[in-house]
CSV table of C-alpha atoms in Angstrom, one decimal:
chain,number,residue,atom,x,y,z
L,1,UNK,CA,-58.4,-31.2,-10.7
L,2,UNK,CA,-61.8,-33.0,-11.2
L,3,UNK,CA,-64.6,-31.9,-10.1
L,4,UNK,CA,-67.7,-34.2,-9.7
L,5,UNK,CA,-70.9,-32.7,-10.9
L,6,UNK,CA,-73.4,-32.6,-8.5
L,7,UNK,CA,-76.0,-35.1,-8.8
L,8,UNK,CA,-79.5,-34.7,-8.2
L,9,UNK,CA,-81.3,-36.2,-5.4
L,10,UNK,CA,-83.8,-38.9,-6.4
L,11,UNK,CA,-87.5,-38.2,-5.8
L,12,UNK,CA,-88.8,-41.0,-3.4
L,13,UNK,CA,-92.3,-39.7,-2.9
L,14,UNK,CA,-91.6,-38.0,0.2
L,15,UNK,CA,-91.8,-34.9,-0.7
L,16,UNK,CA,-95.5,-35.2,-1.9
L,17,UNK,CA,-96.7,-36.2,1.5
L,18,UNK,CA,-98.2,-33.3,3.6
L,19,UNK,CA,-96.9,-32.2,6.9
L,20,UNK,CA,-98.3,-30.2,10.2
L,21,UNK,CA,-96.4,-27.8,8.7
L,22,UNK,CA,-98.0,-27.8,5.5
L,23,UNK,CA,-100.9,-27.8,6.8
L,24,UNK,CA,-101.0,-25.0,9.3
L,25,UNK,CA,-99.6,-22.8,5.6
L,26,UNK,CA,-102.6,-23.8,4.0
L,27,UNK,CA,-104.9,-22.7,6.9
L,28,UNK,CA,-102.9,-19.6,7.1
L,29,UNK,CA,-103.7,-18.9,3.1
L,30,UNK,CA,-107.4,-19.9,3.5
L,31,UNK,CA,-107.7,-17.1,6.4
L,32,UNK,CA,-105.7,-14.7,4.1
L,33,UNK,CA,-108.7,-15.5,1.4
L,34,UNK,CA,-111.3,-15.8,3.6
L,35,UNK,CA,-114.9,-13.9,2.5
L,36,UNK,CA,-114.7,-11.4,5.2
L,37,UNK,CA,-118.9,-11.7,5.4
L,38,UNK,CA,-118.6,-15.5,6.5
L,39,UNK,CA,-115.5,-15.8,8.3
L,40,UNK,CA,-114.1,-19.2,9.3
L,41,UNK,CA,-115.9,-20.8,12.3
L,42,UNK,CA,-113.8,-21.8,15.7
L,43,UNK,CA,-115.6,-25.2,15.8
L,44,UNK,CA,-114.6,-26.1,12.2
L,45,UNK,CA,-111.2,-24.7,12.4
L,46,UNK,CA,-110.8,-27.3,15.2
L,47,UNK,CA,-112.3,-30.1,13.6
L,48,UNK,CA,-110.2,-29.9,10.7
L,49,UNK,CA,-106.7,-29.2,12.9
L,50,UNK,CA,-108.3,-32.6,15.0
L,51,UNK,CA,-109.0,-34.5,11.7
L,52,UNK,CA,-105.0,-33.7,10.3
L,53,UNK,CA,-104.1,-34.6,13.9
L,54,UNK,CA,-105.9,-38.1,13.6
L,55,UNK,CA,-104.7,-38.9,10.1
L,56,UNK,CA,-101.2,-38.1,11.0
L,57,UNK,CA,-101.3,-40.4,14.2
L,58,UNK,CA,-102.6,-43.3,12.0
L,59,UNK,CA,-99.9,-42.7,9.8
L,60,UNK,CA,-97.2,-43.2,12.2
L,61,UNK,CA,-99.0,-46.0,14.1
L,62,UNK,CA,-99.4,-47.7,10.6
L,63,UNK,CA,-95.2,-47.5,10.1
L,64,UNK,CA,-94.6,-48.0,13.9
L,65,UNK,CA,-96.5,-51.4,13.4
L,66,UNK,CA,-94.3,-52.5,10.2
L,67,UNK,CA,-91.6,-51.9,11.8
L,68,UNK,CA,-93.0,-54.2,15.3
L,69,UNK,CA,-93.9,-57.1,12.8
L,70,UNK,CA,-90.4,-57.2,11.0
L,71,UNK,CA,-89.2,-57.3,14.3
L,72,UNK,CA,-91.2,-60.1,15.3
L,73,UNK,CA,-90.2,-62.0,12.1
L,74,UNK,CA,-86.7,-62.3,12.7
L,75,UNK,CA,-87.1,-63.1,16.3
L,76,UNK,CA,-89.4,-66.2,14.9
L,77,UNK,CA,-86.8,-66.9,12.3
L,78,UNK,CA,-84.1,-66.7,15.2
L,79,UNK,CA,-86.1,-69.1,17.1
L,80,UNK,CA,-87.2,-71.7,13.9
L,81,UNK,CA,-83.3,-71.8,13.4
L,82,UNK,CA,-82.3,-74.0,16.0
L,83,UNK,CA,-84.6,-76.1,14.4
L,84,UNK,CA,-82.3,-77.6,12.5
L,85,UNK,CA,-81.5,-81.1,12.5
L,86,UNK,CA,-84.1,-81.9,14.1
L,87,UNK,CA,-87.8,-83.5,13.7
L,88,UNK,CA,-90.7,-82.2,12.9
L,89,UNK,CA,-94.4,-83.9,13.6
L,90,UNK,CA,-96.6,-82.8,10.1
L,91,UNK,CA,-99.8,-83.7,9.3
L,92,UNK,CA,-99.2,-85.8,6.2
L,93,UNK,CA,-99.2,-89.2,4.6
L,94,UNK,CA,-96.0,-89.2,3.0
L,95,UNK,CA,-93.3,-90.0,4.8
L,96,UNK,CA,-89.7,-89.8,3.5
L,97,UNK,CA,-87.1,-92.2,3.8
L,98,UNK,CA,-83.1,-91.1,3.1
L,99,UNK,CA,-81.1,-94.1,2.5
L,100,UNK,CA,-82.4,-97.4,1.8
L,101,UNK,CA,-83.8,-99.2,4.7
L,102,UNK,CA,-83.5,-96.1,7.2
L,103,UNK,CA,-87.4,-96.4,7.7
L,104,UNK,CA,-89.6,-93.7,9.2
L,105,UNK,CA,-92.3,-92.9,12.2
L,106,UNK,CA,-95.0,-91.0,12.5
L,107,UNK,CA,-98.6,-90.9,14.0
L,108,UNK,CA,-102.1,-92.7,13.7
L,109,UNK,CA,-104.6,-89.9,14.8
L,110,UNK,CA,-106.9,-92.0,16.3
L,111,UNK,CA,-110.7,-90.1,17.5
L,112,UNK,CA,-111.9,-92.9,18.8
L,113,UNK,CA,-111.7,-96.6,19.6
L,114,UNK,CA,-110.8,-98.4,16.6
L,115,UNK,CA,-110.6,-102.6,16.4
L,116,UNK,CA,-108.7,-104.2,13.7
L,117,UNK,CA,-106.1,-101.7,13.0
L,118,UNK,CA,-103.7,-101.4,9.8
L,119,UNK,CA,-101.3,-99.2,8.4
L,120,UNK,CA,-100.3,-99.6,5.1
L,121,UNK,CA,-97.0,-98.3,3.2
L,122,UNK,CA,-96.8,-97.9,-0.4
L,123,UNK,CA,-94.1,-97.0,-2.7
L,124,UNK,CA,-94.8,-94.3,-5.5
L,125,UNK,CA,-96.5,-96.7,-7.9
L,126,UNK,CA,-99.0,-97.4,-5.7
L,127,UNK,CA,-97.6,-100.5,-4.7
L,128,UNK,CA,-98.2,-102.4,-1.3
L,129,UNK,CA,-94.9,-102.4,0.4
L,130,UNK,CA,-95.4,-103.9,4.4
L,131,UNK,CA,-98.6,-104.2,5.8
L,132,UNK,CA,-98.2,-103.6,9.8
L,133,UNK,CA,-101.4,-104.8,12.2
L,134,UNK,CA,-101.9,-102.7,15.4
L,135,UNK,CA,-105.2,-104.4,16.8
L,136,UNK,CA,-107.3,-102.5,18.6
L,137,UNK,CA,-106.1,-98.9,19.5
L,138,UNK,CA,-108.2,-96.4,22.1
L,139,UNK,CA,-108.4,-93.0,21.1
L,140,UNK,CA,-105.2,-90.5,20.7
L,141,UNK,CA,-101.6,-90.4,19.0
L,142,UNK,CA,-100.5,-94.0,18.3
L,143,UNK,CA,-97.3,-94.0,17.3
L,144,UNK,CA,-95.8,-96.5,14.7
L,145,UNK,CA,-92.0,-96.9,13.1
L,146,UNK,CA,-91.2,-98.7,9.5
L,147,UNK,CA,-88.1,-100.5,9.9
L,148,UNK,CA,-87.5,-99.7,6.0
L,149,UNK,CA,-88.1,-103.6,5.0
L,150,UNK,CA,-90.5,-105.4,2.7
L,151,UNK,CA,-92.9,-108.0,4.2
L,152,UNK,CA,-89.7,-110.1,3.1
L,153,UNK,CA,-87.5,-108.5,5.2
L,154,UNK,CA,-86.0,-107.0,2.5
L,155,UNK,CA,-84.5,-102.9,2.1
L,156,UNK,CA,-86.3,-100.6,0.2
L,157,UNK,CA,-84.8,-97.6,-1.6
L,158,UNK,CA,-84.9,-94.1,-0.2
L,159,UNK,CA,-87.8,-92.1,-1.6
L,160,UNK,CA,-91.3,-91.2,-0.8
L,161,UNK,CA,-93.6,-94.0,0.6
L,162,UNK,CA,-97.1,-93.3,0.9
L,163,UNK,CA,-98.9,-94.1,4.5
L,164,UNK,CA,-102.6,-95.1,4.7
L,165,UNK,CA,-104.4,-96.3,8.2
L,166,UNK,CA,-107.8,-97.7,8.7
L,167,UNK,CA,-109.8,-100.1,11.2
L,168,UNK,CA,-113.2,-100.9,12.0
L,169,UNK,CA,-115.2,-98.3,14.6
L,170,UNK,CA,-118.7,-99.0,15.6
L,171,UNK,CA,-119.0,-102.4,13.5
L,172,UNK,CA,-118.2,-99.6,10.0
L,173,UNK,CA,-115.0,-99.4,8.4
L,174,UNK,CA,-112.9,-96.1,8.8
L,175,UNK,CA,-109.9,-94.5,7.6
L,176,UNK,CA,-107.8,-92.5,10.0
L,177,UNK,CA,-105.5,-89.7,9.3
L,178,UNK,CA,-102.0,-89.8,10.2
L,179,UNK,CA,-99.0,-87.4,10.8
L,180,UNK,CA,-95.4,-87.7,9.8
L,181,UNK,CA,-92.1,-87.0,11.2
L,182,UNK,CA,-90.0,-84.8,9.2
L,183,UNK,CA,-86.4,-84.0,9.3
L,184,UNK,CA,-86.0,-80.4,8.7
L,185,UNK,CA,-82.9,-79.3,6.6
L,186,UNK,CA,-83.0,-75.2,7.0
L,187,UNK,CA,-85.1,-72.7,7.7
L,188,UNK,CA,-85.9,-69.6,5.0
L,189,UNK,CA,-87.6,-66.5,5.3
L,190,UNK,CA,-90.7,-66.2,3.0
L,191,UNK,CA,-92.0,-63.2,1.8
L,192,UNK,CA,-95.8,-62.1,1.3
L,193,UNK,CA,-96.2,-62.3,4.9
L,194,UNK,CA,-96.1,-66.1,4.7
L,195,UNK,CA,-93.5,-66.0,7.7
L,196,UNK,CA,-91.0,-68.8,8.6
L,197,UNK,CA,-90.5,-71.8,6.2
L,198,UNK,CA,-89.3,-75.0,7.4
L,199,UNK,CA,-87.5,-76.7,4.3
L,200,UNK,CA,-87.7,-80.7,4.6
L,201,UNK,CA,-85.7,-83.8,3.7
L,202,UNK,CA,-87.2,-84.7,0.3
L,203,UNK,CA,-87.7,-81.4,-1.1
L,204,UNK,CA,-91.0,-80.5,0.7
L,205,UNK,CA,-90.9,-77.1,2.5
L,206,UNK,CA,-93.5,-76.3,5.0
L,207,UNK,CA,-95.0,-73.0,7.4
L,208,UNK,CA,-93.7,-72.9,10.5
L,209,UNK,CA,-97.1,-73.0,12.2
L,210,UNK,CA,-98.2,-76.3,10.0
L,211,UNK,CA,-95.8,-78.4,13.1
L,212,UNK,CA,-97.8,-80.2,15.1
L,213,UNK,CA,-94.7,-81.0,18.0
L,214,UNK,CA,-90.8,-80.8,17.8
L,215,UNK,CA,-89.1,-84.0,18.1
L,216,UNK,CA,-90.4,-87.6,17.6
């Protein structure tokens, strides 16, 4: 027969933590001491039972808490899943383009009235690939599409493609910000507390609260 020697259990730190239990042993040793000329007064003995009382309750509200925004977590995660194959609106100029001539959309965040409008795609070297006018635009989300073509009418491969807008607003010229629509591949869990990522086509992986709206 074999007997297996018994192992020993592995120290986790637990045992260095203080109970009630503990406690209550060392106020039963400090009465045993106690100078008998300056016994322990009620009121202290009470503040220090209420002080272990407090420090024990923040303890357990401290783990009860963890536990609540783990919870949360994977309920967000849950959620971000269904995410999946579809859009995502992201504050960005760079907009991705899968295959060659499959274009893109996304949105000119205009503040304010703005004449002579122009968005501008470029490839990575910095090169002018269409030029699209949109006139005069009021204020708000004006949505534009790339067909994926050069001013010739010709595909361009997939890639990155950078997107500029500007205009003229109160007789000065202005550039506006835009927002892209993002296809989102998967979703992964991030650690540090940095929550749900959303990973992107094109390598780019974003927060979950960086989405400005859900489909385009």
């Amino acid at each position: 027969l074999y007997w297996q020697e018994e192992q020993k259990p592995v120290a986790d730190g637990s045992e260095q933590k203080l109970s009630q239990e503990d406690f209550f042993s060392l106020l039963t040793e400090q009465l045993a001491h106690q100078d008998p000329s300056k016994p322990v007064d009620n009121d202290q003995m009470v503040s220090q039972m209420t002080s272990f009382s407090m420090a024990e309750g923040i303890t357990d509200l401290n783990s009860k808490f963890k536990d609540f925004a783990a919870s949360m977590t994977s309920n967000q995660a849950l959620q971000a899943s269904s995410l999946i194959g579809q859009n995502v609106l992201v504050e960005s100029n760079i907009g991705y383009m899968g295959s060659a001539g499959a274009g893109f959309s996304g949105v000119v965040v205009n503040e304010e009235t703005v004449q002579d409008m122009k968005i501008t795609i470029k490839n990575s070297q910095g090169e002018v690939v269409k030029s699209i006018d949109a006139g005069t635009q009021g204020a708000g989300n004006i949505q534009f599409a790339w067909d994926g073509t050069d001013q010739q009418g010709n595909p361009m491969p997939p890639g990155q493609y950078v997107v500029s807008a500007s205009g003229q607003a109160q007789g000065e010229g202005v550039a506006i910000p835009t927002a892209m629509n993002r296809h989102v591949g998967s979703v992964s869990m991030a650690g540090s507390g940095q929550g749900v990522i959303l990973n992107l086509d094109g390598d780019v992986s974003i927060n979950l609260d960086d989405v400005i709206q859900i489909g385009s």
